[in-house]
Amino acid sequence: MERRVDPADGGSYTFQDLSRYYAKQYSKQEIQHYWSKQCKPLAPSTAVLPAEDPPDLARLAQAKEQQEQQEQQEQQEQQEQQEQQEQQEQQEQQEQQEQQEQQEQQEQQEQQEQQEQQEQQEQQEQQEQQEQQEQQEQQEQQEQQEQQEQQEQQEQQEQQEQQEQQEQQEQQEQQEQQEQQEQQEQQEQQEQQEQQEQQEQQEQQEQQEQQEQQEQQEQQEQQEQQEQQEQQEQQEQQEQQEQQEQQEQQEQQEQQEQQEQQEQQEQQEQQEQQEQQEQQEQQEQQEQQEQQEQQEQQEQQEQQEQQEQQEQQEQQEQQEQQEQQEQQEQQEQQEQQEQQEQQEQQEQQEQQEQQEQQEQQEQQEQQEQQEQQEQQEQQEQQEQQEQQEQQEQQEQQEQQEQQEQQEQQEQQEQQEQQEQQEQQEQQEQQEQQEQQEQQEQQEQQEQQEQQEQQEQQEQQEQQEQQEQQEQQEQQEQQEQQEQQEQQEQQEQQEQQEQQEQQEQQEQQEQQEQQEQQEQQEQQEQQEQQEQQEQQEQQEQQEQQEQQEQQQQEQQEQQQEQQEQQEQQEQQEQQEQQQEQQEQQQEQQEQQQEEEEEEEE
């Protein structure tokens, strides 16, 4: 085996020794280059001497021990650094947890404040609704009182009309009685003029019949007018009833809306309670997770401590094995030295035997070297296995640390997502509150408009009733005037008849002419009356048409208002949808930015 001098320490080594020694630091090619270029071969005088081997092996053992000590120190330093890093990470985690708890407390306080504000708003709204209901009830009571007063007035008018009719009938009966008495007196006085009187009586009878017919016609007209009035009153009552029904329907709708609002509020409260419960559950889960993590960390720490203890034990065992090996090597070296001394003595004594012994010794040395090489190889394999185990342990620790870091990052991300969700929920709650307030304002406006419309309708109805009453009064005045005129005419006729009876036959012709004239006048009067009645009917029809037109206009206005309201609601819905879309886009952008930051 060729030996060469290593310039690092000046010792002579074989290629196998150097390759084993420098295997961890350099590759085979580098070692080969170092062997061929820098390591010098031994001189021929010293190449034969084998006494240099023991000190070279001792140096190698010392160098190996130094390297192992350095590696152990480095491993200890690395472990200490890892422990420090883990402690720092634990402290950071604790600080983060404290910050999260503070944030959660702040959020809970804010939520409580929001709930209190919502409750105050709800109380205010309830008070306003109660006030509105009271106002509506007062209005309904006033309307009922007005209707009762109107009904009483109408009843009084009907009673007055009935009394007037009775008085007219009594007057007519009295007149008839008076006429009969006058006729009897005329018959007694004018027995001689029976024929003339009969003719006069016939004429009078005809006139009476005509008068009776006229009276009957007037009565019929009056009845018809009364019927028309009654029909109008019924129509008005029906309209009032319809209006009342509409008001009741409106009130029912309002009540339904209020109920729906209350239900919505209850649903919102339930949702809030559910959210609070969910938040509490999430907090509990987080606390449980934190406890689990702490337990895991403690277990990991215990495992690490156990691993460290095992490593220390293994290191101690290795050190003991190395010491034993070193002791064995020293003993072997001592034995070799003793053998060499004996050999030298034998060489001095027997030079011839030295050659044989040298051959034997070389053989023995080769065997020993082989054994040493095998032992060194075993040691190296053990060292490599131990190094691999240490590397695997370090890798496992690094993986565990990475997993812990990933878990921490995931927890942070979850917390951030939860915070974002809470913010979104708060924003949604605020938006819902604003929408509710807007709806309430709109409903209040609608109620005010409906009340104004109802008041306008009532005013119009009152005006119509007043006009009808005025018309009725005018009609009654006209009838009274007509009755007075008839009475005056009858009185004039009676006076004329008395004059005719007193004057004699000459005045009969004049009377006949006068009667004819009177008949013509009556006919003219009848015609005038008929014209007046026709005019009145036309006026009534026109009034009815005006009322119908007004009703149509009101209906059209209501329809237009409804359409406007629907358009407003659609616009508001569209705006809300747009806002929601914008919010979603902003959220997506934020998420993308966060993802980009995380990737960076």
Coordinates of C-alpha atoms in Angstrom, one line a residue:
M1 CA 0.0 0.0 0.0
E2 CA 1.4 3.4 -1.1
R3 CA 1.7 6.1 1.6
R4 CA 2.0 9.8 1.0
V5 CA 2.6 12.9 3.2
D6 CA -0.5 15.0 3.9
P7 CA 0.7 18.7 3.9
A8 CA -2.0 19.6 6.4
D9 CA -0.4 17.8 9.3
G10 CA 2.8 16.3 7.8
G11 CA 1.7 12.7 8.5
S12 CA 1.9 9.8 6.1
Y13 CA -1.4 8.1 5.0
T14 CA -2.8 5.8 2.5
F15 CA -5.4 6.9 -0.1
Q16 CA -8.1 5.0 1.8
D17 CA -7.3 6.8 5.0
L18 CA -7.5 10.2 3.4
S19 CA -10.7 9.3 1.5
R20 CA -12.3 8.2 4.7
Y21 CA -11.1 11.3 6.6
Y22 CA -12.2 13.8 3.9
A23 CA -15.3 12.0 2.7
K24 CA -17.7 14.4 4.5
Q25 CA -15.9 17.6 3.3
Y26 CA -14.8 16.8 -0.3
S27 CA -15.9 14.6 -3.2
K28 CA -13.9 11.6 -4.5
Q29 CA -12.6 13.5 -7.5
E30 CA -11.3 16.3 -5.2
I31 CA -9.7 13.8 -2.9
Q32 CA -8.0 12.1 -5.9
H33 CA -6.7 15.4 -7.2
Y34 CA -5.5 16.3 -3.7
W35 CA -3.8 12.9 -3.4
S36 CA -2.0 13.0 -6.8
K37 CA -1.0 16.7 -6.8
Q38 CA -0.4 17.9 -3.2
C39 CA 0.4 14.8 -1.3
K40 CA 4.1 13.9 -1.7
P41 CA 5.3 10.2 -1.7
L42 CA 7.5 9.0 1.1
A43 CA 11.3 8.7 0.7
P44 CA 12.5 5.1 0.0
S45 CA 14.4 4.9 3.3
T46 CA 11.3 5.8 5.3
A47 CA 8.8 3.8 3.2
V48 CA 9.9 0.5 4.7
L49 CA 9.5 1.7 8.3
P50 CA 6.0 1.1 9.6
A51 CA 6.5 3.0 12.9
E52 CA 4.8 6.1 11.6
D53 CA 1.3 4.4 11.5
P54 CA 0.3 4.7 15.1
P55 CA 0.8 8.4 15.5
D56 CA -1.0 9.1 12.3
L57 CA -4.1 7.1 13.5
A58 CA -4.0 9.0 16.8
R59 CA -4.1 12.2 15.0
L60 CA -7.0 11.1 12.9
A61 CA -8.9 10.0 16.0
Q62 CA -8.2 13.3 17.7
A63 CA -9.3 15.3 14.6
K64 CA -12.4 13.1 14.4
E65 CA -13.2 13.8 18.1
Q66 CA -12.8 17.5 17.6
Q67 CA -15.1 17.5 14.6
E68 CA -17.7 15.5 16.5
Q69 CA -17.5 17.9 19.4
Q70 CA -17.9 20.8 17.0
E71 CA -20.9 19.1 15.5
Q72 CA -22.4 18.5 18.9
Q73 CA -21.9 22.1 19.8
E74 CA -23.5 23.3 16.6
Q75 CA -26.4 20.9 17.2
Q76 CA -26.9 22.3 20.7
E77 CA -26.7 25.9 19.4
Q78 CA -29.3 25.0 16.7
Q79 CA -31.6 23.4 19.3
E80 CA -31.3 26.5 21.6
Q81 CA -32.1 28.8 18.6
Q82 CA -35.1 26.6 17.8
E83 CA -36.3 26.8 21.4
Q84 CA -35.9 30.5 21.4
Q85 CA -37.8 30.8 18.1
E86 CA -40.6 28.6 19.5
Q87 CA -40.8 30.7 22.6
Q88 CA -41.0 33.9 20.5
E89 CA -43.7 32.3 18.4
Q90 CA -45.7 31.3 21.4
Q91 CA -45.4 34.9 22.8
E92 CA -46.5 36.3 19.4
Q93 CA -49.5 33.8 19.4
Q94 CA -50.5 34.9 22.9
E95 CA -50.3 38.5 21.9
Q96 CA -52.4 37.9 18.8
Q97 CA -55.0 36.0 20.9
E98 CA -55.1 38.9 23.4
Q99 CA -55.6 41.3 20.5
Q100 CA -58.4 39.1 19.1
E101 CA -60.1 39.0 22.4
Q102 CA -60.0 42.7 22.8
Q103 CA -61.4 43.2 19.3
E104 CA -64.2 40.7 20.0
Q105 CA -65.0 42.6 23.2
Q106 CA -65.1 45.9 21.3
E107 CA -67.4 44.3 18.6
Q108 CA -69.7 43.0 21.3
Q109 CA -70.0 46.4 22.9
E110 CA -70.7 47.9 19.5
Q111 CA -73.4 45.3 18.8
Q112 CA -75.0 46.0 22.2
E113 CA -75.0 49.7 21.5
Q114 CA -76.6 49.1 18.1
Q115 CA -79.2 46.9 19.6
E116 CA -80.1 49.6 22.2
Q117 CA -80.4 52.1 19.4
Q118 CA -82.7 49.8 17.4
E119 CA -84.9 49.2 20.5
Q120 CA -85.2 53.0 21.0
Q121 CA -86.1 53.5 17.4
E122 CA -88.7 50.7 17.6
Q123 CA -90.2 52.3 20.7
Q124 CA -90.4 55.7 19.0
E125 CA -92.1 54.1 15.9
Q126 CA -94.6 52.3 18.1
Q127 CA -95.5 55.6 19.8
E128 CA -95.9 57.3 16.5
Q129 CA -98.1 54.5 15.3
Q130 CA -100.3 54.8 18.4
E131 CA -100.6 58.5 17.9
Q132 CA -101.6 58.0 14.3
Q133 CA -104.2 55.4 15.4
E134 CA -105.7 57.8 17.9
Q135 CA -105.9 60.5 15.3
Q136 CA -107.6 58.2 12.9
E137 CA -110.1 57.1 15.6
Q138 CA -110.9 60.7 16.4
Q139 CA -111.4 61.5 12.7
E140 CA -113.8 58.5 12.4
Q141 CA -115.7 59.6 15.4
Q142 CA -116.1 63.1 14.0
E143 CA -117.2 61.7 10.7
Q144 CA -119.8 59.5 12.4
Q145 CA -121.1 62.5 14.3
E146 CA -121.4 64.5 11.1
Q147 CA -123.3 61.6 9.4
Q148 CA -125.7 61.4 12.4
E149 CA -126.3 65.1 12.2
Q150 CA -126.9 64.9 8.5
Q151 CA -129.4 62.1 9.0
E152 CA -131.2 64.0 11.7
Q153 CA -131.4 67.0 9.4
Q154 CA -132.8 64.9 6.6
E155 CA -135.4 63.4 9.0
Q156 CA -136.5 66.8 10.1
Q157 CA -136.8 68.0 6.5
E158 CA -139.0 64.9 5.7
Q159 CA -141.2 65.6 8.8
Q160 CA -141.6 69.2 7.7
E161 CA -142.5 68.1 4.2
Q162 CA -145.1 65.7 5.6
Q163 CA -146.6 68.4 7.8
E164 CA -146.8 70.8 4.9
Q165 CA -148.5 68.1 2.8
Q166 CA -151.0 67.5 5.6
E167 CA -151.7 71.2 5.9
Q168 CA -152.3 71.5 2.1
Q169 CA -154.6 68.6 2.2
E170 CA -156.6 70.1 5.1
Q171 CA -156.8 73.4 3.3
Q172 CA -158.0 71.7 0.2
E173 CA -160.7 69.9 2.2
Q174 CA -161.8 73.1 3.8
Q175 CA -162.0 74.7 0.4
E176 CA -164.1 71.9 -0.9
Q177 CA -166.4 72.1 2.0
Q178 CA -166.8 75.8 1.5
E179 CA -167.5 75.3 -2.1
Q180 CA -170.1 72.7 -1.3
Q181 CA -171.8 75.1 1.1
E182 CA -171.8 77.9 -1.4
Q183 CA -173.3 75.6 -4.0
Q184 CA -176.1 74.6 -1.7
E185 CA -176.8 78.2 -0.9
Q186 CA -176.8 79.0 -4.6
Q187 CA -179.2 76.2 -5.3
E188 CA -181.6 77.6 -2.6
Q189 CA -181.3 81.1 -3.8
Q190 CA -181.5 80.3 -7.5
E191 CA -184.2 77.7 -7.8
Q192 CA -185.5 79.6 -10.7
Q193 CA -182.3 79.5 -12.6
E194 CA -181.7 75.8 -12.3
Q195 CA -180.7 75.3 -15.8
Q196 CA -178.2 78.0 -15.7
E197 CA -177.0 76.8 -12.4
Q198 CA -176.8 73.3 -13.6
Q199 CA -174.7 74.5 -16.5
E200 CA -172.6 76.5 -14.2
Q201 CA -172.3 73.5 -11.9
Q202 CA -171.3 71.4 -14.7
E203 CA -168.7 73.9 -15.6
Q204 CA -167.6 74.2 -12.1
Q205 CA -167.5 70.4 -11.8
E206 CA -165.3 70.3 -14.9
Q207 CA -163.1 73.0 -13.5
Q208 CA -163.0 71.1 -10.2
E209 CA -162.1 68.0 -12.0
Q210 CA -159.4 69.8 -13.9
Q211 CA -158.2 71.3 -10.6
E212 CA -158.3 67.9 -9.0
Q213 CA -156.4 66.5 -11.9
Q214 CA -153.9 69.3 -11.6
E215 CA -153.6 68.6 -7.9
Q216 CA -153.2 64.9 -8.5
Q217 CA -150.5 65.7 -11.1
E218 CA -148.8 68.0 -8.7
Q219 CA -149.0 65.4 -6.0
Q220 CA -147.5 62.8 -8.3
E221 CA -144.8 65.2 -9.3
Q222 CA -144.1 65.9 -5.6
Q223 CA -144.0 62.2 -5.0
E224 CA -141.7 61.7 -7.9
Q225 CA -139.5 64.5 -6.6
Q226 CA -139.5 63.0 -3.1
E227 CA -138.6 59.6 -4.6
Q228 CA -135.8 61.2 -6.5
Q229 CA -134.6 62.9 -3.4
E230 CA -134.8 59.6 -1.5
Q231 CA -132.9 57.9 -4.3
Q232 CA -130.3 60.6 -4.2
E233 CA -130.1 60.3 -0.4
Q234 CA -129.8 56.5 -0.8
Q235 CA -127.1 57.0 -3.4
E236 CA -125.3 59.4 -1.0
Q237 CA -125.7 56.9 1.8
Q238 CA -124.3 54.2 -0.4
E239 CA -121.4 56.4 -1.4
Q240 CA -120.8 57.2 2.3
Q241 CA -120.9 53.5 3.1
E242 CA -118.5 52.8 0.3
Q243 CA -116.2 55.5 1.5
Q244 CA -116.4 54.0 5.0
E245 CA -115.7 50.6 3.6
Q246 CA -112.7 52.0 1.7
Q247 CA -111.5 53.6 4.9
E248 CA -112.0 50.4 6.8
Q249 CA -110.1 48.5 4.1
Q250 CA -107.3 51.1 4.2
E251 CA -107.2 50.8 8.0
Q252 CA -107.1 47.0 7.6
Q253 CA -104.3 47.3 5.1
E254 CA -102.4 49.6 7.4
Q255 CA -102.9 47.2 10.3
Q256 CA -101.7 44.4 8.1
E257 CA -98.7 46.5 7.1
Q258 CA -98.0 47.2 10.8
Q259 CA -98.3 43.5 11.6
E260 CA -96.0 42.7 8.8
Q261 CA -93.5 45.3 10.0
Q262 CA -93.8 43.9 13.5
E263 CA -93.2 40.4 12.1
Q264 CA -90.2 41.7 10.1
Q265 CA -88.9 43.3 13.3
E266 CA -89.4 40.1 15.2
Q267 CA -87.7 38.1 12.4
Q268 CA -84.8 40.6 12.5
E269 CA -84.5 40.2 16.3
Q270 CA -84.6 36.5 15.9
Q271 CA -81.9 36.7 13.3
E272 CA -79.8 38.9 15.5
Q273 CA -80.3 36.5 18.4
Q274 CA -79.3 33.6 16.1
E275 CA -76.2 35.6 14.9
Q276 CA -75.3 36.3 18.5
Q277 CA -75.7 32.6 19.3
E278 CA -73.6 31.7 16.3
Q279 CA -71.0 34.3 17.4
Q280 CA -71.0 32.8 20.9
E281 CA -70.6 29.3 19.4
Q282 CA -67.8 30.5 17.2
Q283 CA -66.1 32.1 20.1
E284 CA -66.5 28.9 22.1
Q285 CA -65.2 26.9 19.1
Q286 CA -62.3 29.3 18.9
E287 CA -61.6 29.0 22.6
Q288 CA -61.8 25.2 22.2
Q289 CA -59.5 25.4 19.2
E290 CA -57.1 27.6 21.2
Q291 CA -57.2 25.1 24.1
Q292 CA -56.5 22.2 21.7
E293 CA -53.7 24.1 20.1
Q294 CA -52.2 24.9 23.5
Q295 CA -52.6 21.2 24.4
E296 CA -51.0 20.3 21.1
Q297 CA -48.2 22.7 21.7
Q298 CA -47.6 21.3 25.1
E299 CA -47.6 17.8 23.7
Q300 CA -45.2 18.9 21.0
Q301 CA -43.0 20.5 23.6
E302 CA -43.1 17.3 25.6
Q303 CA -42.3 15.3 22.5
Q304 CA -39.5 17.7 21.7
E305 CA -38.1 17.4 25.3
Q306 CA -38.4 13.6 25.0
Q307 CA -36.6 13.7 21.7
E308 CA -33.9 15.9 23.1
Q309 CA -33.5 13.6 26.1
Q310 CA -33.3 10.6 23.7
E311 CA -30.8 12.5 21.6
Q312 CA -28.8 13.3 24.6
Q313 CA -28.9 9.7 25.7
E314 CA -27.9 8.6 22.3
Q315 CA -25.1 11.1 22.2
Q316 CA -23.9 9.9 25.6
E317 CA -24.0 6.3 24.4
Q318 CA -22.1 7.3 21.3
Q319 CA -19.5 9.1 23.4
E320 CA -19.2 6.1 25.6
Q321 CA -18.8 3.8 22.6
Q322 CA -16.3 6.2 21.1
E323 CA -14.3 6.2 24.4
Q324 CA -14.4 2.5 24.5
Q325 CA -13.3 2.3 20.9
E326 CA -10.5 4.8 21.7
Q327 CA -9.4 2.7 24.7
Q328 CA -9.4 -0.4 22.5
E329 CA -7.4 1.4 19.9
Q330 CA -4.9 2.6 22.5
Q331 CA -4.6 -0.8 23.9
E332 CA -4.0 -2.2 20.4
Q333 CA -1.5 0.5 19.7
Q334 CA 0.3 -0.3 23.0
E335 CA 0.3 -4.0 22.0
Q336 CA 1.6 -3.1 18.6
Q337 CA 4.3 -1.0 20.1
E338 CA 5.3 -3.8 22.4
Q339 CA 5.2 -6.2 19.5
Q340 CA 7.3 -3.8 17.4
E341 CA 9.9 -3.6 20.3
Q342 CA 10.0 -7.3 20.5
Q343 CA 10.4 -7.5 16.7
E344 CA 13.2 -4.9 16.8
Q345 CA 15.0 -7.0 19.4
Q346 CA 14.4 -10.1 17.4
E347 CA 15.6 -8.2 14.3
Q348 CA 18.8 -7.2 16.1
Q349 CA 19.3 -10.7 17.2
E350 CA 18.2 -12.4 14.0
Q351 CA 18.3 -10.4 10.9
Q352 CA 17.5 -13.4 8.8
E353 CA 14.4 -14.1 10.8
Q354 CA 13.4 -10.4 10.4
Q355 CA 12.6 -10.8 6.8
E356 CA 10.3 -13.8 7.5
Q357 CA 8.8 -12.0 10.4
Q358 CA 8.3 -8.9 8.4
E359 CA 6.4 -10.9 5.8
Q360 CA 4.3 -12.4 8.6
Q361 CA 3.9 -9.0 10.2
E362 CA 2.9 -7.5 6.9
Q363 CA 0.3 -10.2 6.6
Q364 CA -0.8 -9.5 10.1
E365 CA -0.8 -5.8 9.5
Q366 CA -2.9 -6.3 6.4
Q367 CA -5.3 -8.3 8.3
E368 CA -5.4 -5.8 11.1
Q369 CA -5.7 -3.0 8.7
Q370 CA -8.6 -4.8 7.1
E371 CA -10.2 -5.3 10.5
Q372 CA -9.6 -1.6 11.3
Q373 CA -11.0 -0.6 8.0
E374 CA -14.0 -2.8 8.6
Q375 CA -14.4 -1.3 12.1
Q376 CA -14.0 2.2 10.7
E377 CA -16.5 1.5 8.0
Q378 CA -19.0 0.2 10.6
Q379 CA -18.4 3.3 12.7
E380 CA -18.8 5.5 9.6
Q381 CA -22.1 3.7 8.8
Q382 CA -23.3 4.1 12.3
E383 CA -22.4 7.8 12.2
Q384 CA -24.1 8.2 8.8
Q385 CA -27.2 6.5 10.2
E386 CA -27.2 8.7 13.2
Q387 CA -26.7 11.8 11.0
Q388 CA -29.6 10.6 8.8
E389 CA -31.8 10.1 11.9
Q390 CA -30.9 13.6 13.2
Q391 CA -31.6 15.0 9.8
E392 CA -35.0 13.2 9.7
Q393 CA -35.8 14.5 13.2
Q394 CA -34.8 18.0 12.1
E395 CA -36.9 17.7 9.0
Q396 CA -39.9 16.5 11.1
Q397 CA -39.4 19.4 13.4
E398 CA -39.3 21.8 10.5
Q399 CA -42.4 20.2 9.0
Q400 CA -44.2 20.5 12.4
E401 CA -43.2 24.1 12.6
Q402 CA -44.4 24.7 9.1
Q403 CA -47.7 23.1 9.8
E404 CA -48.0 25.2 12.9
Q405 CA -47.3 28.3 10.9
Q406 CA -49.8 27.2 8.3
E407 CA -52.4 26.6 11.0
Q408 CA -51.7 30.0 12.5
Q409 CA -52.0 31.6 9.1
E410 CA -55.3 29.8 8.5
Q411 CA -56.6 30.9 11.8
Q412 CA -55.7 34.5 11.0
E413 CA -57.4 34.2 7.7
Q414 CA -60.5 32.7 9.3
Q415 CA -60.5 35.5 11.8
E416 CA -60.1 38.1 9.1
Q417 CA -63.0 36.5 7.1
Q418 CA -65.1 36.5 10.2
E419 CA -64.4 40.2 10.8
Q420 CA -65.2 40.9 7.2
Q421 CA -68.5 38.9 7.5
E422 CA -69.4 40.8 10.7
Q423 CA -68.7 44.1 8.9
Q424 CA -70.8 43.0 6.0
E425 CA -73.6 42.0 8.3
Q426 CA -73.5 45.3 10.1
Q427 CA -73.6 47.1 6.8
E428 CA -76.6 45.0 5.7
Q429 CA -78.3 45.7 9.0
Q430 CA -77.7 49.5 8.5
E431 CA -79.1 49.3 5.0
Q432 CA -82.1 47.4 6.1
Q433 CA -82.8 50.0 8.8
E434 CA -82.5 52.7 6.3
Q435 CA -84.8 50.9 3.9
Q436 CA -87.3 50.4 6.7
E437 CA -87.2 54.1 7.6
Q438 CA -87.7 55.0 4.0
Q439 CA -90.7 52.7 3.7
E440 CA -92.1 54.1 6.9
Q441 CA -91.7 57.6 5.6
Q442 CA -93.4 56.6 2.3
E443 CA -96.3 55.0 4.2
Q444 CA -96.7 58.1 6.4
Q445 CA -96.8 60.2 3.2
E446 CA -99.3 57.9 1.7
Q447 CA -101.5 58.0 4.8
Q448 CA -101.3 61.8 4.8
E449 CA -102.3 61.9 1.1
Q450 CA -105.1 59.5 1.7
Q451 CA -106.4 61.6 4.6
E452 CA -106.2 64.7 2.5
Q453 CA -108.1 63.0 -0.2
Q454 CA -110.7 61.8 2.3
E455 CA -111.0 65.4 3.6
Q456 CA -111.4 66.7 0.1
Q457 CA -114.1 64.1 -0.7
E458 CA -115.9 64.9 2.5
Q459 CA -115.8 68.6 1.7
Q460 CA -117.1 67.9 -1.8
E461 CA -119.9 65.7 -0.4
Q462 CA -120.8 68.4 2.1
Q463 CA -120.9 71.0 -0.7
E464 CA -123.1 68.7 -2.7
Q465 CA -125.4 68.1 0.2
Q466 CA -125.7 71.9 0.8
E467 CA -126.5 72.4 -2.9
Q468 CA -129.1 69.7 -2.8
Q469 CA -130.6 71.2 0.3
E470 CA -130.7 74.7 -1.3
Q471 CA -132.3 73.1 -4.3
Q472 CA -134.9 71.4 -2.2
E473 CA -135.6 74.7 -0.4
Q474 CA -136.0 76.5 -3.7
Q475 CA -138.3 73.8 -4.9
E476 CA -140.4 74.0 -1.7
Q477 CA -140.5 77.8 -2.0
Q478 CA -141.7 77.4 -5.6
E479 CA -144.3 74.9 -4.6
Q480 CA -145.5 77.2 -1.8
Q481 CA -145.7 80.1 -4.2
E482 CA -147.6 78.0 -6.6
Q483 CA -150.0 76.9 -3.8
Q484 CA -150.5 80.5 -2.8
E485 CA -151.2 81.5 -6.3
Q486 CA -153.7 78.6 -6.7
Q487 CA -155.3 79.7 -3.5
E488 CA -155.5 83.3 -4.7
Q489 CA -156.9 82.1 -7.9
Q490 CA -159.5 80.0 -6.1
E491 CA -160.5 83.0 -4.0
Q492 CA -160.8 85.1 -7.1
Q493 CA -162.9 82.5 -8.7
E494 CA -165.2 82.3 -5.7
Q495 CA -165.5 86.1 -5.7
Q496 CA -166.3 86.1 -9.3
E497 CA -168.8 83.4 -8.9
Q498 CA -170.5 85.3 -6.2
Q499 CA -170.6 88.4 -8.4
E500 CA -171.9 86.4 -11.2
Q501 CA -174.6 85.0 -9.1
Q502 CA -175.5 88.5 -7.9
E503 CA -175.4 90.0 -11.3
Q504 CA -177.7 87.7 -13.2
Q505 CA -177.6 86.2 -16.6
E506 CA -175.9 89.1 -18.4
Q507 CA -172.7 88.5 -16.5
Q508 CA -172.8 84.7 -17.3
E509 CA -171.5 85.4 -20.7
Q510 CA -168.7 87.4 -19.2
Q511 CA -168.1 84.6 -16.7
E512 CA -167.9 82.1 -19.5
Q513 CA -165.3 84.3 -21.2
Q514 CA -163.5 84.7 -18.0
E515 CA -163.6 81.0 -17.4
Q516 CA -162.2 80.4 -20.8
Q517 CA -159.5 82.9 -20.1
E518 CA -158.8 81.2 -16.8
Q519 CA -158.6 77.8 -18.4
Q520 CA -156.1 79.2 -20.8
E521 CA -154.1 80.7 -18.0
Q522 CA -154.2 77.4 -16.1
Q523 CA -153.0 75.6 -19.2
E524 CA -150.2 78.1 -19.6
Q525 CA -149.3 77.7 -15.9
Q526 CA -149.3 73.9 -16.3
E527 CA -147.0 74.3 -19.3
Q528 CA -144.8 76.6 -17.3
Q529 CA -144.7 74.1 -14.5
E530 CA -143.9 71.3 -16.8
Q531 CA -141.1 73.3 -18.3
Q532 CA -139.7 74.1 -14.9
E533 CA -139.8 70.4 -13.9
Q534 CA -138.0 69.5 -17.1
Q535 CA -135.4 72.1 -16.3
E536 CA -135.0 70.8 -12.8
Q537 CA -134.6 67.3 -14.1
Q538 CA -132.0 68.4 -16.6
E539 CA -130.1 70.2 -13.8
Q540 CA -130.2 67.1 -11.7
Q541 CA -128.9 65.0 -14.5
E542 CA -126.1 67.5 -15.1
Q543 CA -125.2 67.4 -11.4
Q544 CA -125.1 63.7 -11.5
E545 CA -122.9 63.7 -14.6
Q546 CA -120.6 66.2 -12.8
Q547 CA -120.4 63.9 -9.8
E548 CA -119.6 61.0 -12.0
Q549 CA -116.8 63.0 -13.7
Q550 CA -115.4 64.0 -10.4
Q551 CA -115.4 60.4 -9.3
Q552 CA -113.6 59.3 -12.5
E553 CA -111.0 62.1 -12.1
Q554 CA -110.4 60.9 -8.5
Q555 CA -110.0 57.4 -9.6
E556 CA -107.6 58.5 -12.3
Q557 CA -105.6 60.5 -9.8
Q558 CA -105.4 57.4 -7.5
Q559 CA -104.2 55.2 -10.3
E560 CA -101.6 57.8 -11.3
Q561 CA -100.4 57.9 -7.7
Q562 CA -100.2 54.1 -7.5
E563 CA -98.2 54.0 -10.7
Q564 CA -95.9 56.7 -9.4
Q565 CA -95.4 54.7 -6.2
E566 CA -94.7 51.5 -8.1
Q567 CA -92.2 53.3 -10.3
Q568 CA -90.5 54.7 -7.2
E569 CA -90.3 51.3 -5.6
Q570 CA -88.9 49.8 -8.7
Q571 CA -86.3 52.5 -8.9
E572 CA -85.4 52.0 -5.3
Q573 CA -85.1 48.2 -5.8
Q574 CA -82.8 48.8 -8.8
E575 CA -80.6 51.2 -6.8
Q576 CA -80.4 48.7 -4.0
Q577 CA -79.4 46.0 -6.5
Q578 CA -76.8 48.2 -8.0
E579 CA -75.4 49.0 -4.5
Q580 CA -75.3 45.4 -3.7
Q581 CA -73.4 44.6 -6.9
E582 CA -71.0 47.4 -6.2
Q583 CA -70.4 46.0 -2.7
Q584 CA -69.9 42.5 -4.0
Q585 CA -67.4 43.9 -6.6
E586 CA -65.5 45.8 -3.8
Q587 CA -65.5 42.6 -1.7
Q588 CA -64.1 40.6 -4.6
E589 CA -61.4 43.2 -5.2
Q590 CA -60.5 43.2 -1.6
Q591 CA -60.3 39.4 -1.6
Q592 CA -58.1 39.5 -4.7
E593 CA -55.8 42.1 -3.1
E594 CA -55.6 40.0 0.1
E595 CA -54.8 36.9 -2.0
E596 CA -52.1 38.8 -3.9
E597 CA -50.6 40.1 -0.6
E598 CA -50.6 36.6 0.8
E599 CA -49.0 35.2 -2.3
E600 CA -46.3 38.0 -2.1

